[in-house]
């Protein structure tokens, strides 16, 4: 897949994870960007360092099955405070031709047990129709049941052996997850340059 012409619209609430910068450069760019954030400077720098680590982890995901095309951090409304709510990744994933949405989702969540049936709807994006999928899974611990939700947008180009996936990390706060749905939908709607 060629991603030379891939374009994703800019949104104030989505901070790009710059995977091409080294950690120190990225930390400085984040600190400079949030110069008006009222947070303690030491806390701000620690958070920026954490985001540099996340960017490096995304970069390290690249292998013969997965290509990371981009990553973003969702911020509170207005995008002026460095308080990450979730991380979204845009991936090209090698899949068998004809894979279904439910099969791809099962791979993405590593077959974690579902708390309720998957919610899916078709949305229109600049790269054609895609499936917006909300997946709520659970884990039983000694303290009870922990729920989390992953929000995905899936493009399955016809006749291709890859899928394009825009997905959040699992979100433990279900209120944040509900708020993240329109944000990830808006990000997905802006994606241009994917084959249709």
Short mmCIF file of N, CA, C and O in Angstrom, two decimals, residues 15-124:
data_model
loop_
_atom_site.label_atom_id
_atom_site.label_comp_id
_atom_site.label_asym_id
_atom_site.label_seq_id
_atom_site.Cartn_x
_atom_site.Cartn_y
_atom_site.Cartn_z
N UNK A 15 -3.81 15.72 19.26
CA UNK A 15 -2.39 16.06 19.21
C UNK A 15 -1.64 14.96 18.48
O UNK A 15 -1.67 13.80 18.92
N UNK A 16 -0.97 15.26 17.36
CA UNK A 16 -0.23 14.21 16.64
C UNK A 16 0.93 13.66 17.48
O UNK A 16 1.61 14.40 18.18
N UNK A 17 1.12 12.36 17.40
CA UNK A 17 2.29 11.71 17.98
C UNK A 17 3.35 11.66 16.89
O UNK A 17 3.20 10.93 15.91
N UNK A 18 4.40 12.47 17.03
CA UNK A 18 5.42 12.59 16.00
C UNK A 18 6.42 11.45 16.12
O UNK A 18 7.32 11.48 16.96
N UNK A 19 6.28 10.46 15.27
CA UNK A 19 7.13 9.27 15.37
C UNK A 19 8.48 9.45 14.69
O UNK A 19 9.38 8.64 14.87
N UNK A 20 8.65 10.52 13.91
CA UNK A 20 9.91 10.74 13.22
C UNK A 20 10.89 11.55 14.08
O UNK A 20 12.08 11.57 13.79
N UNK A 21 10.42 12.25 15.10
CA UNK A 21 11.30 13.02 15.96
C UNK A 21 11.90 12.13 17.03
O UNK A 21 11.27 11.17 17.49
N UNK A 22 13.14 12.46 17.46
CA UNK A 22 13.67 11.70 18.59
C UNK A 22 12.97 12.19 19.86
O UNK A 22 12.29 13.22 19.86
N UNK A 23 13.13 11.44 20.93
CA UNK A 23 12.36 11.69 22.15
C UNK A 23 12.57 13.10 22.68
O UNK A 23 11.61 13.79 23.05
N UNK A 24 13.82 13.57 22.74
CA UNK A 24 14.09 14.90 23.29
C UNK A 24 13.44 15.99 22.44
O UNK A 24 12.87 16.95 22.98
N UNK A 25 13.54 15.87 21.11
CA UNK A 25 12.92 16.86 20.24
C UNK A 25 11.40 16.89 20.43
O UNK A 25 10.80 17.96 20.47
N UNK A 26 10.82 15.70 20.54
CA UNK A 26 9.37 15.65 20.68
C UNK A 26 8.92 16.25 22.01
O UNK A 26 7.95 17.01 22.07
N UNK A 27 9.66 15.94 23.09
CA UNK A 27 9.31 16.51 24.39
C UNK A 27 9.35 18.03 24.32
O UNK A 27 8.41 18.72 24.79
N UNK A 28 10.38 18.59 23.72
CA UNK A 28 10.49 20.04 23.63
C UNK A 28 9.35 20.63 22.79
O UNK A 28 8.80 21.69 23.12
N UNK A 29 9.00 19.95 21.69
CA UNK A 29 7.92 20.49 20.84
C UNK A 29 6.58 20.46 21.58
O UNK A 29 5.78 21.39 21.44
N UNK A 30 6.34 19.42 22.37
CA UNK A 30 5.09 19.34 23.14
C UNK A 30 5.06 20.41 24.22
O UNK A 30 4.06 21.11 24.40
N UNK A 31 6.16 20.55 24.96
CA UNK A 31 6.22 21.56 26.01
C UNK A 31 6.00 22.96 25.43
O UNK A 31 5.26 23.78 25.98
N UNK A 32 6.63 23.23 24.28
CA UNK A 32 6.45 24.53 23.63
C UNK A 32 5.00 24.74 23.20
O UNK A 32 4.46 25.84 23.32
N UNK A 33 4.37 23.68 22.69
CA UNK A 33 2.99 23.79 22.22
C UNK A 33 2.04 24.12 23.36
O UNK A 33 1.04 24.84 23.16
N UNK A 34 2.32 23.59 24.56
CA UNK A 34 1.42 23.77 25.70
C UNK A 34 1.96 24.80 26.68
O UNK A 34 1.75 24.69 27.89
N UNK A 35 2.62 25.83 26.16
CA UNK A 35 3.22 26.85 27.01
C UNK A 35 2.17 27.56 27.86
O UNK A 35 2.47 28.04 28.96
N UNK A 36 0.91 27.61 27.41
CA UNK A 36 -0.15 28.26 28.18
C UNK A 36 -0.91 27.32 29.11
O UNK A 36 -1.84 27.75 29.80
N UNK A 37 -0.53 26.06 29.13
CA UNK A 37 -1.19 25.10 30.01
C UNK A 37 -0.85 25.47 31.46
O UNK A 37 0.32 25.67 31.80
N UNK A 38 -1.87 25.58 32.34
CA UNK A 38 -1.60 25.99 33.72
C UNK A 38 -0.96 24.90 34.57
O UNK A 38 -0.65 25.15 35.75
N UNK A 39 -0.74 23.72 34.03
CA UNK A 39 -0.17 22.63 34.81
C UNK A 39 1.26 22.98 35.25
O UNK A 39 1.96 23.78 34.61
N UNK A 40 1.68 22.37 36.36
CA UNK A 40 3.05 22.53 36.83
C UNK A 40 4.02 22.14 35.71
O UNK A 40 3.84 21.10 35.07
N UNK A 41 5.06 22.94 35.44
CA UNK A 41 5.99 22.64 34.35
C UNK A 41 6.62 21.25 34.44
O UNK A 41 6.84 20.59 33.42
N UNK A 42 6.91 20.80 35.65
CA UNK A 42 7.50 19.47 35.81
C UNK A 42 6.51 18.38 35.41
O UNK A 42 6.88 17.38 34.78
N UNK A 43 5.24 18.58 35.76
CA UNK A 43 4.19 17.62 35.37
C UNK A 43 4.01 17.63 33.86
O UNK A 43 3.89 16.57 33.22
N UNK A 44 4.02 18.82 33.28
CA UNK A 44 3.87 18.96 31.84
C UNK A 44 5.01 18.24 31.11
O UNK A 44 4.78 17.50 30.15
N UNK A 45 6.22 18.42 31.59
CA UNK A 45 7.38 17.78 30.94
C UNK A 45 7.31 16.25 31.11
O UNK A 45 7.64 15.51 30.19
N UNK A 46 6.86 15.79 32.27
CA UNK A 46 6.73 14.34 32.49
C UNK A 46 5.69 13.75 31.55
O UNK A 46 5.88 12.66 30.99
N UNK A 47 4.59 14.47 31.36
CA UNK A 47 3.55 14.00 30.44
C UNK A 47 4.07 13.98 29.01
O UNK A 47 3.81 13.04 28.25
N UNK A 48 4.83 15.01 28.62
CA UNK A 48 5.41 15.05 27.29
C UNK A 48 6.37 13.88 27.08
O UNK A 48 6.40 13.26 26.01
N UNK A 49 7.14 13.55 28.12
CA UNK A 49 8.06 12.41 28.03
C UNK A 49 7.28 11.11 27.86
O UNK A 49 7.70 10.21 27.11
N UNK A 50 6.15 11.01 28.56
CA UNK A 50 5.31 9.82 28.41
C UNK A 50 4.79 9.70 26.97
O UNK A 50 4.80 8.61 26.39
N UNK A 51 4.39 10.82 26.38
CA UNK A 51 3.89 10.79 25.00
C UNK A 51 5.01 10.42 24.03
O UNK A 51 4.77 9.74 23.04
N UNK A 52 6.23 10.85 24.32
CA UNK A 52 7.37 10.45 23.49
C UNK A 52 7.56 8.94 23.54
O UNK A 52 7.88 8.31 22.52
N UNK A 53 7.34 8.36 24.71
CA UNK A 53 7.44 6.90 24.85
C UNK A 53 6.34 6.21 24.05
O UNK A 53 6.58 5.20 23.38
N UNK A 54 5.12 6.76 24.11
CA UNK A 54 4.00 6.19 23.34
C UNK A 54 4.31 6.26 21.84
O UNK A 54 4.08 5.29 21.10
N UNK A 55 4.85 7.39 21.39
CA UNK A 55 5.20 7.54 19.97
C UNK A 55 6.23 6.49 19.56
O UNK A 55 6.14 5.89 18.48
N UNK A 56 7.22 6.24 20.42
CA UNK A 56 8.24 5.23 20.12
C UNK A 56 7.62 3.84 20.08
O UNK A 56 7.98 3.01 19.23
N UNK A 57 6.68 3.57 20.98
CA UNK A 57 6.00 2.26 20.97
C UNK A 57 5.22 2.06 19.67
O UNK A 57 5.21 0.96 19.12
N UNK A 58 4.57 3.12 19.19
CA UNK A 58 3.85 3.01 17.92
C UNK A 58 4.83 2.72 16.79
O UNK A 58 4.57 1.87 15.94
N UNK A 59 5.93 3.44 16.76
CA UNK A 59 6.93 3.22 15.72
C UNK A 59 7.42 1.77 15.74
O UNK A 59 7.63 1.16 14.70
N UNK A 60 7.57 1.22 16.94
CA UNK A 60 8.08 -0.15 17.08
C UNK A 60 7.05 -1.20 16.68
O UNK A 60 7.38 -2.39 16.59
N UNK A 61 5.78 -0.79 16.47
CA UNK A 61 4.76 -1.76 16.03
C UNK A 61 4.95 -2.19 14.58
O UNK A 61 4.40 -3.20 14.16
N UNK A 62 5.71 -1.43 13.81
CA UNK A 62 5.88 -1.75 12.39
C UNK A 62 6.58 -3.08 12.24
O UNK A 62 7.65 -3.32 12.81
N UNK A 63 5.94 -3.96 11.47
CA UNK A 63 6.55 -5.25 11.13
C UNK A 63 5.96 -5.71 9.81
O UNK A 63 5.35 -4.92 9.09
N UNK A 64 6.11 -6.99 9.47
CA UNK A 64 5.61 -7.45 8.17
C UNK A 64 4.09 -7.61 8.14
O UNK A 64 3.51 -7.85 7.09
N UNK A 65 3.42 -7.44 9.29
CA UNK A 65 1.97 -7.55 9.34
C UNK A 65 1.27 -6.21 9.56
O UNK A 65 0.10 -6.05 9.22
N UNK A 66 1.98 -5.25 10.14
CA UNK A 66 1.36 -3.98 10.53
C UNK A 66 2.25 -2.81 10.14
O UNK A 66 3.46 -2.83 10.39
N UNK A 67 1.64 -1.78 9.54
CA UNK A 67 2.34 -0.53 9.26
C UNK A 67 1.58 0.59 9.97
O UNK A 67 0.37 0.75 9.77
N UNK A 68 2.29 1.33 10.81
CA UNK A 68 1.66 2.44 11.52
C UNK A 68 1.70 3.67 10.63
O UNK A 68 2.77 4.12 10.21
N UNK A 69 0.53 4.20 10.30
CA UNK A 69 0.42 5.36 9.42
C UNK A 69 0.30 6.66 10.18
O UNK A 69 0.53 7.74 9.62
N UNK A 70 -0.07 6.60 11.45
CA UNK A 70 -0.20 7.80 12.25
C UNK A 70 -0.70 7.50 13.65
O UNK A 70 -1.22 6.40 13.91
N UNK A 71 -0.53 8.46 14.53
CA UNK A 71 -1.02 8.32 15.89
C UNK A 71 -1.36 9.68 16.46
O UNK A 71 -0.73 10.69 16.11
N UNK A 72 -2.38 9.72 17.31
CA UNK A 72 -2.86 10.98 17.89
C UNK A 72 -3.28 10.75 19.34
O UNK A 72 -3.68 9.65 19.71
N UNK A 73 -3.22 11.81 20.12
CA UNK A 73 -3.70 11.80 21.50
C UNK A 73 -4.93 12.70 21.57
O UNK A 73 -4.89 13.84 21.09
N UNK A 74 -6.00 12.19 22.13
CA UNK A 74 -7.22 12.98 22.30
C UNK A 74 -7.10 13.80 23.58
O UNK A 74 -6.82 13.27 24.66
N UNK A 75 -7.33 15.12 23.43
CA UNK A 75 -7.25 16.06 24.54
C UNK A 75 -8.65 16.55 24.92
O UNK A 75 -9.60 16.38 24.15
N UNK A 76 -8.78 17.19 26.08
CA UNK A 76 -10.09 17.76 26.45
C UNK A 76 -10.51 18.84 25.45
O UNK A 76 -9.69 19.35 24.68
N UNK A 77 -11.81 19.19 25.44
CA UNK A 77 -12.31 20.19 24.49
C UNK A 77 -11.45 21.45 24.47
O UNK A 77 -11.04 21.96 25.51
N UNK A 78 -11.18 21.94 23.27
CA UNK A 78 -10.33 23.12 23.09
C UNK A 78 -8.90 22.76 22.77
O UNK A 78 -8.20 23.52 22.12
N UNK A 79 -8.44 21.60 23.26
CA UNK A 79 -7.10 21.12 22.92
C UNK A 79 -5.96 21.92 23.50
O UNK A 79 -4.83 21.80 23.03
N UNK A 80 -6.19 22.72 24.54
CA UNK A 80 -5.13 23.56 25.08
C UNK A 80 -4.53 23.03 26.37
O UNK A 80 -3.60 23.61 26.90
N UNK A 81 -5.09 21.93 26.90
CA UNK A 81 -4.52 21.33 28.12
C UNK A 81 -3.99 19.95 27.78
O UNK A 81 -4.63 19.16 27.10
N UNK A 82 -2.80 19.65 28.29
CA UNK A 82 -2.18 18.35 28.02
C UNK A 82 -2.69 17.33 29.04
O UNK A 82 -2.02 17.00 30.02
N UNK A 83 -3.92 16.88 28.79
CA UNK A 83 -4.56 15.86 29.64
C UNK A 83 -5.07 14.76 28.72
O UNK A 83 -6.24 14.76 28.32
N UNK A 84 -4.21 13.82 28.33
CA UNK A 84 -4.61 12.79 27.36
C UNK A 84 -5.79 11.97 27.84
O UNK A 84 -5.83 11.50 28.99
N UNK A 85 -6.77 11.81 26.95
CA UNK A 85 -7.95 11.00 27.26
C UNK A 85 -7.81 9.60 26.66
O UNK A 85 -8.23 8.62 27.26
N UNK A 86 -7.26 9.51 25.46
CA UNK A 86 -6.98 8.22 24.84
C UNK A 86 -6.01 8.46 23.69
O UNK A 86 -5.70 9.59 23.34
N UNK A 87 -5.52 7.36 23.14
CA UNK A 87 -4.63 7.39 21.99
C UNK A 87 -5.33 6.67 20.84
O UNK A 87 -5.98 5.64 21.04
N UNK A 88 -5.23 7.25 19.64
CA UNK A 88 -5.76 6.60 18.44
C UNK A 88 -4.60 6.31 17.49
O UNK A 88 -3.69 7.12 17.36
N UNK A 89 -4.66 5.15 16.84
CA UNK A 89 -3.62 4.75 15.90
C UNK A 89 -4.26 4.45 14.56
O UNK A 89 -5.33 3.83 14.50
N UNK A 90 -3.62 4.89 13.48
CA UNK A 90 -4.06 4.54 12.13
C UNK A 90 -3.08 3.51 11.60
O UNK A 90 -1.88 3.78 11.48
N UNK A 91 -3.60 2.32 11.30
CA UNK A 91 -2.76 1.18 10.93
C UNK A 91 -3.18 0.60 9.60
O UNK A 91 -4.37 0.58 9.27
N UNK A 92 -2.21 0.12 8.84
CA UNK A 92 -2.48 -0.78 7.72
C UNK A 92 -2.12 -2.18 8.21
O UNK A 92 -0.98 -2.42 8.63
N UNK A 93 -3.09 -3.08 8.18
CA UNK A 93 -2.92 -4.42 8.75
C UNK A 93 -3.12 -5.46 7.66
O UNK A 93 -4.14 -5.44 6.95
N UNK A 94 -2.16 -6.37 7.52
CA UNK A 94 -2.29 -7.44 6.54
C UNK A 94 -3.35 -8.43 7.02
O UNK A 94 -3.32 -8.89 8.16
N UNK A 95 -4.33 -8.73 6.15
CA UNK A 95 -5.43 -9.62 6.50
C UNK A 95 -5.72 -10.54 5.32
O UNK A 95 -5.35 -10.23 4.17
N UNK A 96 -6.39 -11.65 5.55
CA UNK A 96 -6.83 -12.48 4.42
C UNK A 96 -7.88 -11.74 3.60
O UNK A 96 -8.71 -11.01 4.16
N UNK A 97 -7.85 -11.92 2.30
CA UNK A 97 -8.90 -11.31 1.48
C UNK A 97 -10.26 -11.84 1.91
O UNK A 97 -10.42 -13.01 2.22
N UNK A 98 -11.23 -10.95 1.94
CA UNK A 98 -12.59 -11.35 2.31
C UNK A 98 -12.84 -11.38 3.80
O UNK A 98 -13.92 -11.82 4.24
N UNK A 99 -11.89 -10.94 4.61
CA UNK A 99 -12.11 -10.93 6.06
C UNK A 99 -13.33 -10.07 6.39
O UNK A 99 -13.59 -9.06 5.73
N UNK A 100 -14.10 -10.50 7.38
CA UNK A 100 -15.29 -9.76 7.78
C UNK A 100 -14.94 -8.77 8.90
O UNK A 100 -13.89 -8.89 9.55
N UNK A 101 -15.83 -7.83 9.11
CA UNK A 101 -15.64 -6.86 10.18
C UNK A 101 -15.50 -7.56 11.53
O UNK A 101 -14.60 -7.25 12.32
N UNK A 102 -16.36 -8.53 11.81
CA UNK A 102 -16.31 -9.21 13.11
C UNK A 102 -15.02 -10.00 13.27
O UNK A 102 -14.45 -10.05 14.37
N UNK A 103 -14.52 -10.61 12.19
CA UNK A 103 -13.26 -11.34 12.28
C UNK A 103 -12.09 -10.39 12.54
O UNK A 103 -11.20 -10.69 13.34
N UNK A 104 -12.10 -9.25 11.89
CA UNK A 104 -11.03 -8.29 12.08
C UNK A 104 -11.07 -7.73 13.51
O UNK A 104 -10.03 -7.59 14.16
N UNK A 105 -12.26 -7.42 14.00
CA UNK A 105 -12.39 -6.91 15.36
C UNK A 105 -11.88 -7.94 16.37
O UNK A 105 -11.17 -7.60 17.32
N UNK A 106 -12.21 -9.22 16.16
CA UNK A 106 -11.72 -10.27 17.07
C UNK A 106 -10.20 -10.28 17.11
O UNK A 106 -9.60 -10.45 18.18
N UNK A 107 -9.56 -10.09 15.95
CA UNK A 107 -8.10 -10.02 15.92
C UNK A 107 -7.59 -8.80 16.68
O UNK A 107 -6.60 -8.87 17.41
N UNK A 108 -8.26 -7.67 16.51
CA UNK A 108 -7.80 -6.44 17.13
C UNK A 108 -7.88 -6.49 18.65
O UNK A 108 -7.04 -5.92 19.35
N UNK A 109 -8.90 -7.14 19.18
CA UNK A 109 -9.06 -7.20 20.64
C UNK A 109 -8.47 -8.48 21.21
O UNK A 109 -8.61 -8.77 22.39
N UNK A 110 -7.79 -9.25 20.34
CA UNK A 110 -7.14 -10.50 20.76
C UNK A 110 -8.13 -11.45 21.44
O UNK A 110 -7.80 -12.08 22.44
N UNK A 111 -9.34 -11.48 20.90
CA UNK A 111 -10.39 -12.39 21.39
C UNK A 111 -10.73 -12.17 22.86
O UNK A 111 -11.15 -13.10 23.56
N UNK A 112 -10.57 -10.96 23.36
CA UNK A 112 -11.00 -10.65 24.73
C UNK A 112 -12.51 -10.87 24.82
O UNK A 112 -13.24 -10.65 23.85
N UNK A 113 -13.01 -11.32 25.97
CA UNK A 113 -14.45 -11.59 26.08
C UNK A 113 -15.28 -10.32 25.93
O UNK A 113 -14.95 -9.27 26.50
N UNK A 114 -16.36 -10.43 25.16
CA UNK A 114 -17.25 -9.30 24.93
C UNK A 114 -18.21 -9.13 26.10
O UNK A 114 -18.80 -10.10 26.58
N UNK A 115 -18.39 -7.88 26.52
CA UNK A 115 -19.37 -7.59 27.56
C UNK A 115 -20.77 -7.49 26.98
O UNK A 115 -21.76 -7.79 27.66
N UNK A 116 -20.85 -7.05 25.73
CA UNK A 116 -22.12 -6.93 25.03
C UNK A 116 -21.83 -7.03 23.54
O UNK A 116 -20.68 -6.92 23.12
N UNK A 117 -22.85 -7.26 22.72
CA UNK A 117 -22.59 -7.38 21.28
C UNK A 117 -21.92 -6.14 20.71
O UNK A 117 -22.13 -5.02 21.17
N UNK A 118 -21.09 -6.34 19.70
CA UNK A 118 -20.40 -5.25 19.03
C UNK A 118 -21.42 -4.32 18.38
O UNK A 118 -22.39 -4.78 17.77
N UNK A 119 -21.22 -3.02 18.53
CA UNK A 119 -22.06 -2.02 17.86
C UNK A 119 -21.32 -1.54 16.62
O UNK A 119 -20.16 -1.13 16.71
N UNK A 120 -21.96 -1.59 15.46
CA UNK A 120 -21.31 -1.16 14.22
C UNK A 120 -22.28 -0.35 13.38
O UNK A 120 -23.49 -0.64 13.36
N UNK A 121 -21.75 0.66 12.72
CA UNK A 121 -22.55 1.44 11.77
C UNK A 121 -21.63 1.92 10.67
O UNK A 121 -20.42 2.10 10.87
N UNK A 122 -22.19 2.13 9.49
CA UNK A 122 -21.42 2.63 8.36
C UNK A 122 -21.37 4.15 8.41
O UNK A 122 -22.39 4.80 8.65
N UNK A 123 -20.17 4.69 8.23
CA UNK A 123 -20.01 6.15 8.17
C UNK A 123 -19.38 6.51 6.83
O UNK A 123 -18.76 5.68 6.17
N UNK A 124 -19.55 7.76 6.44
CA UNK A 124 -18.97 8.26 5.20
C UNK A 124 -17.70 9.03 5.53
O UNK A 124 -17.70 9.89 6.41
#
